[in-house]
Short mmCIF file of C-alpha atoms in Angstrom, two decimals:
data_model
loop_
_atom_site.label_atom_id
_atom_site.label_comp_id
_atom_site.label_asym_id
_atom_site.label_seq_id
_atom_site.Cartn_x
_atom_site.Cartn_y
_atom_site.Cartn_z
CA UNK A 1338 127.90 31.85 31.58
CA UNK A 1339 127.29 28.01 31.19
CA UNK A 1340 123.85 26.71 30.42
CA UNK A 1341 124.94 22.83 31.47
CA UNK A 1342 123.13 21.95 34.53
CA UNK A 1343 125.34 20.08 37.44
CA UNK A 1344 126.14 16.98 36.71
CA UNK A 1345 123.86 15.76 40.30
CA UNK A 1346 120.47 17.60 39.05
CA UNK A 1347 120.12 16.97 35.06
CA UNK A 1348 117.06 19.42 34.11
CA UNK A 1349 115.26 16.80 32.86
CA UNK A 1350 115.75 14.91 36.13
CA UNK A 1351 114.69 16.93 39.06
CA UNK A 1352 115.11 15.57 42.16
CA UNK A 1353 112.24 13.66 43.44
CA UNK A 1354 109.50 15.40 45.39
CA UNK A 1355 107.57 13.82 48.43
CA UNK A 1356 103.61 14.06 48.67
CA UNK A 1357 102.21 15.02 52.11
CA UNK A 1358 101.09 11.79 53.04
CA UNK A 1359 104.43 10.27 52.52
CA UNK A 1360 105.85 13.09 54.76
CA UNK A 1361 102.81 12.45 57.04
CA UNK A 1362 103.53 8.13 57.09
CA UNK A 1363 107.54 8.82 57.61
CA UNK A 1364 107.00 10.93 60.88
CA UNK A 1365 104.60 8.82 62.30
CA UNK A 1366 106.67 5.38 61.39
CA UNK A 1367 109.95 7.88 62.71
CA UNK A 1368 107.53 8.93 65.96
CA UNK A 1369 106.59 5.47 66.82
CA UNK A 1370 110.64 4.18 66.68
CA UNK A 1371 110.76 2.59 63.43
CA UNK A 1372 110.58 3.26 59.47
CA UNK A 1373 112.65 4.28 57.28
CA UNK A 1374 115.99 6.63 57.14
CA UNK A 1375 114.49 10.18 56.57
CA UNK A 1376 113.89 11.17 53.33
CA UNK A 1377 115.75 14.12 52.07
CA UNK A 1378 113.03 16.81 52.62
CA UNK A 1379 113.96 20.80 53.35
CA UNK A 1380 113.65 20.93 56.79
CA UNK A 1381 111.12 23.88 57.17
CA UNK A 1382 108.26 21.93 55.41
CA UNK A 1383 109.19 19.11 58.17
CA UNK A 1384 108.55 21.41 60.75
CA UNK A 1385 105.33 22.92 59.35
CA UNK A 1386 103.83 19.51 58.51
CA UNK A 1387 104.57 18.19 61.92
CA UNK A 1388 103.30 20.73 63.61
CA UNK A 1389 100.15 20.59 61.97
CA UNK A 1390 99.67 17.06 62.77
CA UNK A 1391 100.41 17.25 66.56
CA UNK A 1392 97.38 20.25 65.88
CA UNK A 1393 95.37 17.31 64.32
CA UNK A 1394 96.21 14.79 66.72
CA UNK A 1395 95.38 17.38 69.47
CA UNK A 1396 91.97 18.13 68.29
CA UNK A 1397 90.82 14.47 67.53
CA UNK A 1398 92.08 13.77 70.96
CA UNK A 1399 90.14 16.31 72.79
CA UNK A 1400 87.19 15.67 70.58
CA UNK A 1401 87.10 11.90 71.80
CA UNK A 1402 87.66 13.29 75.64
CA UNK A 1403 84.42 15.53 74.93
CA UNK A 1404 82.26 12.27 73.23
CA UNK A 1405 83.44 9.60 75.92
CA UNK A 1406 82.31 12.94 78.99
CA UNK A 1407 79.28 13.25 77.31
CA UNK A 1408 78.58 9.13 77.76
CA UNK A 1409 79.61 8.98 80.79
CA UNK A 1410 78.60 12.33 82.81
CA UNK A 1411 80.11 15.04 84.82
CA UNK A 1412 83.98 14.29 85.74
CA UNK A 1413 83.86 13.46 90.08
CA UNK A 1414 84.66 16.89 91.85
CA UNK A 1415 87.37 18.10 92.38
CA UNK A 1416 88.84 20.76 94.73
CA UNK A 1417 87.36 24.29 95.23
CA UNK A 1418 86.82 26.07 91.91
CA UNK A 1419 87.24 23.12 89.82
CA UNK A 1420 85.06 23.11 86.81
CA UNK A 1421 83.21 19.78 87.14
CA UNK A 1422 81.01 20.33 83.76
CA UNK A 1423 82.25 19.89 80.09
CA UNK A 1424 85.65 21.10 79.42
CA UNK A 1425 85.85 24.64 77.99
CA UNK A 1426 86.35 24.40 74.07
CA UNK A 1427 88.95 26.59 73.38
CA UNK A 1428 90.48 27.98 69.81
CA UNK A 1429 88.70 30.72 68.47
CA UNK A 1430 86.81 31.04 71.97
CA UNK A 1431 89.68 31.28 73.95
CA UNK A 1432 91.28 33.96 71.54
CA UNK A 1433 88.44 36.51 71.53
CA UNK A 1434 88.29 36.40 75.27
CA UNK A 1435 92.39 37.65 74.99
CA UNK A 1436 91.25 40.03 72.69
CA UNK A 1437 88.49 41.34 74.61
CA UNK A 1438 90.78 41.22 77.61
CA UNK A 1439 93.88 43.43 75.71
CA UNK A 1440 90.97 46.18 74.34
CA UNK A 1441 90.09 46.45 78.15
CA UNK A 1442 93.79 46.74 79.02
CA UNK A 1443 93.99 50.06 76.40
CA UNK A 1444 90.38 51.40 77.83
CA UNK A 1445 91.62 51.11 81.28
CA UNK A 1446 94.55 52.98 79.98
CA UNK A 1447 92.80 55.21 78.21
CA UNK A 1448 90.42 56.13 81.11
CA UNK A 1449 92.91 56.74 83.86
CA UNK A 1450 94.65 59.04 81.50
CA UNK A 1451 91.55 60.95 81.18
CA UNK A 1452 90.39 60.53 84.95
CA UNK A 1453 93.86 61.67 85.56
CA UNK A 1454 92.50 65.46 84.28
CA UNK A 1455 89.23 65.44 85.08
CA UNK A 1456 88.74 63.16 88.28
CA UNK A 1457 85.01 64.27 89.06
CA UNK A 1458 84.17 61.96 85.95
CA UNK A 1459 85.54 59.43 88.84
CA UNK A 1460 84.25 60.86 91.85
CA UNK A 1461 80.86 61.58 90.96
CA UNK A 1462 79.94 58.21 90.47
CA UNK A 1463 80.78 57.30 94.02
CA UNK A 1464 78.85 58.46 97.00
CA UNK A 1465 79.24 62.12 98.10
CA UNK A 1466 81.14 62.82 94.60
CA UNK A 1467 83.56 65.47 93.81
CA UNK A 1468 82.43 67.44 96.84
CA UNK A 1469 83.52 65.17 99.14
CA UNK A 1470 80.92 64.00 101.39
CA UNK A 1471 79.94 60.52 102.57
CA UNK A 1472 76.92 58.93 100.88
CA UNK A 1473 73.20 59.13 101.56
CA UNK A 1474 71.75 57.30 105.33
CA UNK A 1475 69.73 54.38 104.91
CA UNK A 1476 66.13 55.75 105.52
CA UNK A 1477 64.84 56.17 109.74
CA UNK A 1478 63.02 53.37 110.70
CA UNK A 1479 62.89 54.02 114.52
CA UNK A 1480 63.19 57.74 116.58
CA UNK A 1481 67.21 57.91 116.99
CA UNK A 1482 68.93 58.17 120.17
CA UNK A 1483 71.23 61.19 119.89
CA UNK A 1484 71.77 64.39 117.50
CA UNK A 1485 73.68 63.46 114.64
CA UNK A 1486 77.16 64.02 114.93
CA UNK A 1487 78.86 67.25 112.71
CA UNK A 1488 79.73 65.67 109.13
CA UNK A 1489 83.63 64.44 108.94
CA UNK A 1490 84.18 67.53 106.23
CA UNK A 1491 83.20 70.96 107.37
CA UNK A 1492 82.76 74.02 105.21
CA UNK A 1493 80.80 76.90 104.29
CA UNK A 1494 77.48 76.42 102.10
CA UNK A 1495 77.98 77.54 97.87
CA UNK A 1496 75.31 77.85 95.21
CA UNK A 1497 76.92 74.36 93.92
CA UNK A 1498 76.98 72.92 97.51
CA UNK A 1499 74.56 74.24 99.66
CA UNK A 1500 74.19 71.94 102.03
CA UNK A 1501 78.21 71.48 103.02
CA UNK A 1502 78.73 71.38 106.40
CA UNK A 1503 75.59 70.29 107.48
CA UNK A 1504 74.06 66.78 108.53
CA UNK A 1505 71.34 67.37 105.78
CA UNK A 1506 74.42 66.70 103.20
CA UNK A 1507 73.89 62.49 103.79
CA UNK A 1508 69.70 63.27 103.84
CA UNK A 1509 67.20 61.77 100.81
CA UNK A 1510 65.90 64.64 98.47
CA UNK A 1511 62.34 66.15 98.03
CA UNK A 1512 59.59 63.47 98.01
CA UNK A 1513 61.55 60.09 97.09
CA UNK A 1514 62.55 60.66 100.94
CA UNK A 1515 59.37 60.43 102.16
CA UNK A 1516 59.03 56.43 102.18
CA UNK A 1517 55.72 54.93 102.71
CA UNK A 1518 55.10 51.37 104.82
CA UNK A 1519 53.84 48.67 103.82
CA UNK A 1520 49.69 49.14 104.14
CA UNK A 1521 47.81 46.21 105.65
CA UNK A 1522 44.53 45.43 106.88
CA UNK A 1523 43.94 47.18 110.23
CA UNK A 1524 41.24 48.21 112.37
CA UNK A 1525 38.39 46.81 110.38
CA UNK A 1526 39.93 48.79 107.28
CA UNK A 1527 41.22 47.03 103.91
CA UNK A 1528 44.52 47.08 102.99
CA UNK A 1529 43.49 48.96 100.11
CA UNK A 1530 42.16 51.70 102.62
CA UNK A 1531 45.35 51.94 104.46
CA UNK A 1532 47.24 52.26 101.61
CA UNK A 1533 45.46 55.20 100.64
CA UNK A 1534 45.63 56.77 103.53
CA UNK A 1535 49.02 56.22 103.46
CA UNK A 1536 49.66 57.69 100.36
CA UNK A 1537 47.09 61.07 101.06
CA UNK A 1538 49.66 61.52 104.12
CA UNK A 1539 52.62 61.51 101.72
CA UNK A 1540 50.29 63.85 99.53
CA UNK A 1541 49.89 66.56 102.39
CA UNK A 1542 53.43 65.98 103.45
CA UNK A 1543 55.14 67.07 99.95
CA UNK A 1544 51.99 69.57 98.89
CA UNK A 1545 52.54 71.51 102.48
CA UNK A 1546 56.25 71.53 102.13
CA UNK A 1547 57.79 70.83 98.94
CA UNK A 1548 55.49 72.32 96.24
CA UNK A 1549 57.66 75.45 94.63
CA UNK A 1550 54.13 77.41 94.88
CA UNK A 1551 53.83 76.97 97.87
CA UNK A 1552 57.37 77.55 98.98
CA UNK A 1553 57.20 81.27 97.06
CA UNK A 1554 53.81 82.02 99.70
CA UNK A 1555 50.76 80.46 96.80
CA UNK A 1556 47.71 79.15 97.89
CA UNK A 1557 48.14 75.23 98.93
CA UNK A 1558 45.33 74.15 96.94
CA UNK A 1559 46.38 70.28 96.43
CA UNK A 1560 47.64 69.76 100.62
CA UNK A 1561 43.86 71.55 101.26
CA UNK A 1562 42.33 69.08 99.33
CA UNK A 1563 43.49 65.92 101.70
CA UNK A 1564 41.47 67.32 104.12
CA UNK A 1565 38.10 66.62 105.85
CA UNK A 1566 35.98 69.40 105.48
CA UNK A 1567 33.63 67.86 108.06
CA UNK A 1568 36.57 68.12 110.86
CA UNK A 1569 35.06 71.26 112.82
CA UNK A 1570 37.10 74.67 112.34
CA UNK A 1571 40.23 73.36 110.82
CA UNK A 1572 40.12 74.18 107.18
CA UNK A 1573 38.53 77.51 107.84
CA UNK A 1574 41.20 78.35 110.72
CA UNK A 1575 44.05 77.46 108.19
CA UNK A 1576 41.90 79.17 105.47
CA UNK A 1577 41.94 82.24 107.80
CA UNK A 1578 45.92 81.84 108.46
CA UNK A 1579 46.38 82.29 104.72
CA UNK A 1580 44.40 84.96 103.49
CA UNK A 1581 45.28 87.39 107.12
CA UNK A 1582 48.54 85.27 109.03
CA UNK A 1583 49.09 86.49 112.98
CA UNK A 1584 50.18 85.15 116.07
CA UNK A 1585 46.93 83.47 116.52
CA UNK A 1586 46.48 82.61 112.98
CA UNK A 1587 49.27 81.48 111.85
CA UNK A 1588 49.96 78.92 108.73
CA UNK A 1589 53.48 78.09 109.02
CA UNK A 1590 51.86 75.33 111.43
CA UNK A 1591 51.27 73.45 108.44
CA UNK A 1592 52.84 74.87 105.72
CA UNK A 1593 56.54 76.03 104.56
CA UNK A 1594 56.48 79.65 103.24
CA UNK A 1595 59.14 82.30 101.79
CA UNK A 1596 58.62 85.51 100.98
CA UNK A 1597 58.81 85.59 97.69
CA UNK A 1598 60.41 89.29 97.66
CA UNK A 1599 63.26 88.04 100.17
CA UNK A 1600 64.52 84.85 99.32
CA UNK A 1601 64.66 82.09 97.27
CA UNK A 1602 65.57 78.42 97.14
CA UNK A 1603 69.18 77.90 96.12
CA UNK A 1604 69.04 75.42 93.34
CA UNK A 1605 65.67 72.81 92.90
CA UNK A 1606 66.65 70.56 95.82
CA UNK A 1607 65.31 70.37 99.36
CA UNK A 1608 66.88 67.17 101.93
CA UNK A 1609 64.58 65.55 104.23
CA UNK A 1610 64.70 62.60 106.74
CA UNK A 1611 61.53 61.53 108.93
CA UNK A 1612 59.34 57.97 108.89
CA UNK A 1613 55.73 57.62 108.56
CA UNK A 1614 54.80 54.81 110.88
CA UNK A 1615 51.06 52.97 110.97
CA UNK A 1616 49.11 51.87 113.81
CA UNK A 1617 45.04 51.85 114.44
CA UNK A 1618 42.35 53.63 116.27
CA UNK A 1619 38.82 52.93 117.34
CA UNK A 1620 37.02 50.20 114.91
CA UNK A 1621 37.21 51.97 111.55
CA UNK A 1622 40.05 54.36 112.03
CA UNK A 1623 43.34 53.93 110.85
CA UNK A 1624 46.32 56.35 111.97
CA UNK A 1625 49.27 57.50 110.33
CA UNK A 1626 51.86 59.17 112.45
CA UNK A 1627 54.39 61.10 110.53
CA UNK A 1628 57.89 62.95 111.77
CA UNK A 1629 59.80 64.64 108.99
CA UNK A 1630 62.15 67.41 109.00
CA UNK A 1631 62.67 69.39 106.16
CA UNK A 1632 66.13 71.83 105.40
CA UNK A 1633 65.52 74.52 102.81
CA UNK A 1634 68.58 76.06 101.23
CA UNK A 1635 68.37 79.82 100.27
CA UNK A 1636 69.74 83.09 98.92
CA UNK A 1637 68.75 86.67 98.48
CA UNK A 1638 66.06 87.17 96.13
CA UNK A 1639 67.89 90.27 94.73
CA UNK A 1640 71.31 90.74 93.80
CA UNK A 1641 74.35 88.12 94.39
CA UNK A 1642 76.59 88.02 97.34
CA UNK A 1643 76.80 84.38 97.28
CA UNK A 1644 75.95 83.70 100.89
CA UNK A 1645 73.45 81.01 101.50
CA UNK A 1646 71.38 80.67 104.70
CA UNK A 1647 69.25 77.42 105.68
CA UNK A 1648 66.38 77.47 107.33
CA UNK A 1649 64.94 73.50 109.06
CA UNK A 1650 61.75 72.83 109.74
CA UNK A 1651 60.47 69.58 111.72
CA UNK A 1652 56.94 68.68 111.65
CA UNK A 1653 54.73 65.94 113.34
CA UNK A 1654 51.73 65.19 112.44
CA UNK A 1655 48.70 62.47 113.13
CA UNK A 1656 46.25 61.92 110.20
CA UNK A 1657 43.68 59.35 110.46
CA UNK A 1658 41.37 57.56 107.93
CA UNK A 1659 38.02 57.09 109.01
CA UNK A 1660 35.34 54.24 107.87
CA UNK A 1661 32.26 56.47 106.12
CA UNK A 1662 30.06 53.56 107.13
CA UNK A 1663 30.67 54.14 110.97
CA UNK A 1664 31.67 57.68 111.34
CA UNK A 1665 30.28 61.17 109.88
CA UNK A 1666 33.29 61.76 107.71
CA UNK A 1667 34.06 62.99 103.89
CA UNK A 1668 34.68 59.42 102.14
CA UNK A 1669 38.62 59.91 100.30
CA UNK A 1670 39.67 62.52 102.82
CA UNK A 1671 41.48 62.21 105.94
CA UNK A 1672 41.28 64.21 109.74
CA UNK A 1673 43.99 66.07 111.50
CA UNK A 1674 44.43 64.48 114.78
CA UNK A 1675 47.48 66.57 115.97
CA UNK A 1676 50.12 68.52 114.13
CA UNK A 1677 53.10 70.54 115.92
CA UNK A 1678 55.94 72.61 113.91
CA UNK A 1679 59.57 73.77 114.57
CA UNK A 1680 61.35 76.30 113.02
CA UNK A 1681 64.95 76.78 112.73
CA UNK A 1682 66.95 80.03 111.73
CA UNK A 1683 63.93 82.42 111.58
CA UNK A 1684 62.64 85.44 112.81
CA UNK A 1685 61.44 85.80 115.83
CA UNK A 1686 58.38 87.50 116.86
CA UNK A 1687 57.70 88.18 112.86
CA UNK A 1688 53.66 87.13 112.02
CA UNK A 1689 53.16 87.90 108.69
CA UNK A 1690 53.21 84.00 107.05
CA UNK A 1691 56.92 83.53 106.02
CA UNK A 1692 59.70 81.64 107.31
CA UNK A 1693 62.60 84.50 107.29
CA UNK A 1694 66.20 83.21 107.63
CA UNK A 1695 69.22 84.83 108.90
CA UNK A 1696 72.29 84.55 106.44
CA UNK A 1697 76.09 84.69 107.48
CA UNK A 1698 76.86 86.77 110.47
CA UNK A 1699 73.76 88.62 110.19
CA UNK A 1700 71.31 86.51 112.31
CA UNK A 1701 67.40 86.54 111.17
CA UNK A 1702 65.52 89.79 112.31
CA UNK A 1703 62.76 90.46 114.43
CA UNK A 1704 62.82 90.02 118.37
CA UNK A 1705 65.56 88.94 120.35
CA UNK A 1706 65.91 85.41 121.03
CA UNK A 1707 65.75 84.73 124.55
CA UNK A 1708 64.62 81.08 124.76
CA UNK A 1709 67.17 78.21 124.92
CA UNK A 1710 69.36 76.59 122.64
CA UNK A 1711 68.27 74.21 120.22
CA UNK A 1712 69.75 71.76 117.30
CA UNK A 1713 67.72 72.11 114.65
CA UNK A 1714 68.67 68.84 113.56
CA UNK A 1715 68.28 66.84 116.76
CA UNK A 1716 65.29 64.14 115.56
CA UNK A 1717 65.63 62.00 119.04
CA UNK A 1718 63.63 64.46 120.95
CA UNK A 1719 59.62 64.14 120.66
CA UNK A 1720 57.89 67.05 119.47
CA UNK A 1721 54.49 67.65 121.56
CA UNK A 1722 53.79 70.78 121.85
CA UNK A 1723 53.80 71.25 125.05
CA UNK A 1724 57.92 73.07 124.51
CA UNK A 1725 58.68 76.67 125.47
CA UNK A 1726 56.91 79.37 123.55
CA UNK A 1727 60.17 81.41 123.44
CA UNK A 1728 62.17 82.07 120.53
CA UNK A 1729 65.54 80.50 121.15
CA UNK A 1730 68.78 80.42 119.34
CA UNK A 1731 69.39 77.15 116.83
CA UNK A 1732 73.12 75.77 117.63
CA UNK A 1733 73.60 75.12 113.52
CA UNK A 1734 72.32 75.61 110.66
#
């Protein structure tokens, strides 16, 4: 093999090399329509040094675009959406946001995959969830005009849906849907007054008919307590109704009882829909007028057959607040004015203290119903107590 270089490139007489900023003075000079014949360069190291002076010559520019906007103010508007502030710097900004945007692209991926075998992941999040059903009602503010209508998906009540089929399935849960007004001053009261007597009315409302004690037939100590033990004969009549319960005595007036030994609530969660609504008395009484109407979901207390029965119960009451200073009252507690019951899917003629609900096909025992057809769930009729004493049939439960 011969060691003698070609006769154009000696060894000792490499071809000359150019710097960068001869390369960088030739493109401009070649850019600008003049200069010199180009130099003999490999043409990859052109490229690369060119491109990273248009990268220069970018940045500088949009550097001295940012300076002379920050002299001289906002840019004039432009049409809709236009950004009229500072340019957006991009670079490494602008290439995190296109990362950020491609990991989305593989979670999105990633989740419908996974929503595409489990879709109550989905589902639940939305109103109604996996079940089906259309989201909660906006809470009553006024007495409605009509029954509500038969929910859009029909069905027979479960363990894990015990409500399906029924209005109650859109209803507010336990206490939370018991909403309280705004208290103001009224009647020579303070706000602060009417507040509390707002919140005692809650109080009764959820000890009378949502405590579990009381549910399983306990002693309503805490819904006792609210009231005026000055008011003649009431606590010792619904004292009486408690300890002996019979037709005359009776404390499902007030309170929501099971027997224990019969049924029980299916699951922890009771739907109710009413309004509490303010208004005053004489000088130093404040009313509270509440409407509520409570659906209880149950099942056998022994053994499992899976049906579940629901028993409704509507109750209106008037509690009032009364100024110590002007009447002989029990300052904190508050007076029964009124309070009327209605009980749906329960024995008739039964007068021992419990609320007992039919189930299925096999309607509730006790007497015959021969009074008239009623929706348990019809809220746009007053209650007064002036209706039939006859047990009638309910339409739905």
């Amino acid at each position: 093999m011969s060691t003698v270089p070609p006769p154009d490139r000696p060894d000792d007489d490499p071809a000359p090399s150019l710097s960068d900023e001869q390369l960088e003075c030739f493109l401009r000079e070649a850019a600008e329509g003049g200069g010199a014949a180009a130099p003999k360069e490999p043409s990859a190291r052109a490229r690369m040094v060119a491109r990273r002076l248009r990268e220069e010559d970018e940045a500088a520019r949009r550097a001295q675009d940012g300076r002379k906007r920050g002299r001289q103010g906002p840019s004039p508007a432009g049409p809709p959406g236009w950004r009229t502030g500072p340019a957006t710097q991009l670079g490494n900004g602008g290439s995190r946001r296109r990362r950020v945007g491609a990991v989305v692209g593989v979670l999105v991926l990633a989740l419908l995959a996974v929503v595409a075998v489990r879709p109550s992941l989905v589902t639940d999040l939305f109103p109604g969830g996996e079940d089906g059903s259309d989201g909660p009602l906006a809470a009553e503010s006024a007495q409605p005009t009509g029954a509500p209508a038969d929910p859009a998906r029909s069905g027979r009540a479960t363990r894990e849906h015990p409500f399906r089929g029924s209005p109650a399935e859109q209803w507010a849960e336990g206490a939370d849907a018991i909403e309280v007004p705004e208290a103001k001053a009224l009647s020579g009261m303070s706000e602060k007054d009417v507040a509390f007597a707002l919140r005692r009315t809650k109080d009764l409302l959820v000890a009378a008919n949502l405590d579990p004690a009381v549910l399983r037939g306990e002693w309503p100590h805490e819904a006792l307590a609210v009231l005026d033990p000055k008011q003649p004969e009431l606590l010792p009549k619904l004292r009486r109704s408690l300890r002996e319960p019979d037709e005359d005595h009776d404390p499902l007036r007030m309170f929501t009882r099971f027997d224990p030994d019969e049924v029980r609530l299916a699951g922890d969660v009771v739907k109710v829909r009413g309004r509490m609504e303010l208004s005053a008395g004489e000088k130093g009484v404040v009313k509270v007028d509440a409407d509520y109407t409570f659906v209880y979901p149950l099942v056998r207390a022994q053994g499992d057959d899976g049906q579940v029965a629901r028993t409704i119960v509507r109750r209106v009451l008037t509690l009032t607040l009364n100024d110590p200073a002007r009447w002989n009252v029990t300052e904190g507690r508050l007076l029964v004015e009124k309070y009327f019951s209605e009980h749906g899917n329960t024995a008739c003629g039964v007068d021992d203290g419990y609320l007992h609900p039919g189930f299925g096909d096999d309607a509730a025992g006790g007497d015959p119903a021969t009074g008239p057809l009623t929706d348990p769930y019809d809220r746009s009729k007053p209650l007064t107590g002036t209706e039939s004493d006859e047990c009638g049939k309910v339409t739905r439960t």
